[in-house]
């Protein structure tokens, strides 16, 4: 079973920054597409950003230019650097790993941006 351990998140004022981390096992990390989705109350879970094992990235239009996804192969950890945060970024953020044709999810971490 794939385990994804998330950290980061919290409360920040608009315009501030946060960093999310997602760590998994080396065997998973070396092959998986890693990423984050987010879900605000009453909304569906939406893609935020993904990064392949080779480092190719993809972002939702709503976060382009503000968020950066990266991966540290030595630490088997993916990061989501969030800058210029807006109140509409408030949501539970879920780490995601696409591995062996299966979607795997972290436990979720709350990000709250105050205006």
GROMACS .gro file of C-alpha atoms in nm:
model
  115
    1UNK     CA    1   0.000   0.000   0.000
    2UNK     CA    2   0.127   0.343  -0.095
    3UNK     CA    3   0.174   0.577   0.198
    4UNK     CA    4   0.192   0.951   0.147
    5UNK     CA    5   0.290   1.161   0.446
    6UNK     CA    6   0.198   1.526   0.416
    7UNK     CA    7   0.320   1.821   0.616
    8UNK     CA    8   0.289   2.195   0.598
    9UNK     CA    9  -0.023   2.401   0.559
   10UNK     CA   10  -0.180   2.630   0.815
   11UNK     CA   11  -0.314   2.981   0.839
   12UNK     CA   12  -0.161   3.268   0.643
   13UNK     CA   13  -0.262   3.617   0.542
   14UNK     CA   14  -0.338   3.702   0.182
   15UNK     CA   15  -0.017   3.763  -0.009
   16UNK     CA   16   0.177   3.525   0.211
   17UNK     CA   17   0.351   3.198   0.137
   18UNK     CA   18   0.336   2.838   0.250
   19UNK     CA   19   0.511   2.517   0.158
   20UNK     CA   20   0.356   2.172   0.153
   21UNK     CA   21   0.560   1.852   0.163
   22UNK     CA   22   0.470   1.498   0.066
   23UNK     CA   23   0.702   1.208   0.142
   24UNK     CA   24   0.671   0.851   0.025
   25UNK     CA   25   0.883   0.540  -0.016
   26UNK     CA   26   1.176   0.539  -0.258
   27UNK     CA   27   1.026   0.272  -0.484
   28UNK     CA   28   0.706   0.470  -0.527
   29UNK     CA   29   0.870   0.808  -0.556
   30UNK     CA   30   1.109   0.705  -0.832
   31UNK     CA   31   0.824   0.608  -1.064
   32UNK     CA   32   0.514   0.801  -0.956
   33UNK     CA   33   0.360   1.115  -1.090
   34UNK     CA   34   0.332   1.327  -0.777
   35UNK     CA   35   0.103   1.619  -0.723
   36UNK     CA   36  -0.156   1.805  -0.523
   37UNK     CA   37  -0.529   1.844  -0.548
   38UNK     CA   38  -0.744   2.066  -0.333
   39UNK     CA   39  -1.101   2.066  -0.215
   40UNK     CA   40  -1.291   2.359  -0.071
   41UNK     CA   41  -1.616   2.304   0.123
   42UNK     CA   42  -1.898   2.220  -0.114
   43UNK     CA   43  -1.666   2.186  -0.410
   44UNK     CA   44  -1.515   1.893  -0.595
   45UNK     CA   45  -1.151   1.796  -0.561
   46UNK     CA   46  -0.954   1.986  -0.825
   47UNK     CA   47  -0.606   1.952  -0.966
   48UNK     CA   48  -0.350   2.204  -0.842
   49UNK     CA   49  -0.020   2.078  -0.984
   50UNK     CA   50   0.161   1.761  -1.088
   51UNK     CA   51   0.521   1.661  -1.153
   52UNK     CA   52   0.641   1.349  -1.332
   53UNK     CA   53   0.939   1.135  -1.234
   54UNK     CA   54   1.139   1.321  -1.499
   55UNK     CA   55   1.041   1.660  -1.365
   56UNK     CA   56   0.776   1.770  -1.613
   57UNK     CA   57   0.518   1.990  -1.445
   58UNK     CA   58   0.159   2.089  -1.498
   59UNK     CA   59  -0.048   2.351  -1.319
   60UNK     CA   60  -0.406   2.460  -1.304
   61UNK     CA   61  -0.462   2.803  -1.455
   62UNK     CA   62  -0.567   2.940  -1.118
   63UNK     CA   63  -0.223   2.885  -0.964
   64UNK     CA   64   0.013   2.938  -1.258
   65UNK     CA   65   0.280   3.191  -1.176
   66UNK     CA   66   0.212   3.168  -0.802
   67UNK     CA   67   0.267   2.802  -0.711
   68UNK     CA   68   0.569   2.586  -0.789
   69UNK     CA   69   0.586   2.209  -0.759
   70UNK     CA   70   0.920   2.039  -0.718
   71UNK     CA   71   1.065   1.706  -0.613
   72UNK     CA   72   1.372   1.610  -0.413
   73UNK     CA   73   1.479   1.265  -0.526
   74UNK     CA   74   1.727   1.227  -0.241
   75UNK     CA   75   1.450   1.285   0.015
   76UNK     CA   76   1.171   1.107  -0.178
   77UNK     CA   77   0.966   1.419  -0.119
   78UNK     CA   78   0.756   1.643  -0.337
   79UNK     CA   79   0.699   2.006  -0.248
   80UNK     CA   80   0.436   2.263  -0.333
   81UNK     CA   81   0.561   2.616  -0.286
   82UNK     CA   82   0.267   2.854  -0.266
   83UNK     CA   83   0.328   3.227  -0.304
   84UNK     CA   84   0.095   3.526  -0.333
   85UNK     CA   85  -0.178   3.328  -0.163
   86UNK     CA   86  -0.536   3.443  -0.201
   87UNK     CA   87  -0.844   3.374   0.012
   88UNK     CA   88  -0.979   3.159  -0.272
   89UNK     CA   89  -0.683   2.926  -0.225
   90UNK     CA   90  -0.838   2.818   0.105
   91UNK     CA   91  -0.901   2.443   0.091
   92UNK     CA   92  -0.786   2.103   0.210
   93UNK     CA   93  -0.484   2.010   0.000
   94UNK     CA   94  -0.429   1.643  -0.079
   95UNK     CA   95  -0.101   1.494  -0.189
   96UNK     CA   96  -0.144   1.264  -0.488
   97UNK     CA   97   0.066   0.986  -0.636
   98UNK     CA   98  -0.016   0.806  -0.958
   99UNK     CA   99   0.162   0.471  -0.926
  100UNK     CA  100   0.107   0.137  -1.096
  101UNK     CA  101  -0.206   0.275  -1.266
  102UNK     CA  102  -0.360   0.360  -0.928
  103UNK     CA  103  -0.442   0.693  -0.770
  104UNK     CA  104  -0.317   0.730  -0.414
  105UNK     CA  105  -0.397   1.009  -0.169
  106UNK     CA  106  -0.247   1.165   0.139
  107UNK     CA  107  -0.449   1.247   0.449
  108UNK     CA  108  -0.499   1.609   0.349
  109UNK     CA  109  -0.379   1.929   0.509
  110UNK     CA  110  -0.577   2.247   0.564
  111UNK     CA  111  -0.462   2.572   0.405
  112UNK     CA  112  -0.650   2.882   0.516
  113UNK     CA  113  -0.580   3.224   0.367
  114UNK     CA  114  -0.728   3.521   0.550
  115UNK     CA  115  -0.812   3.846   0.378
   0.00000   0.00000   0.00000
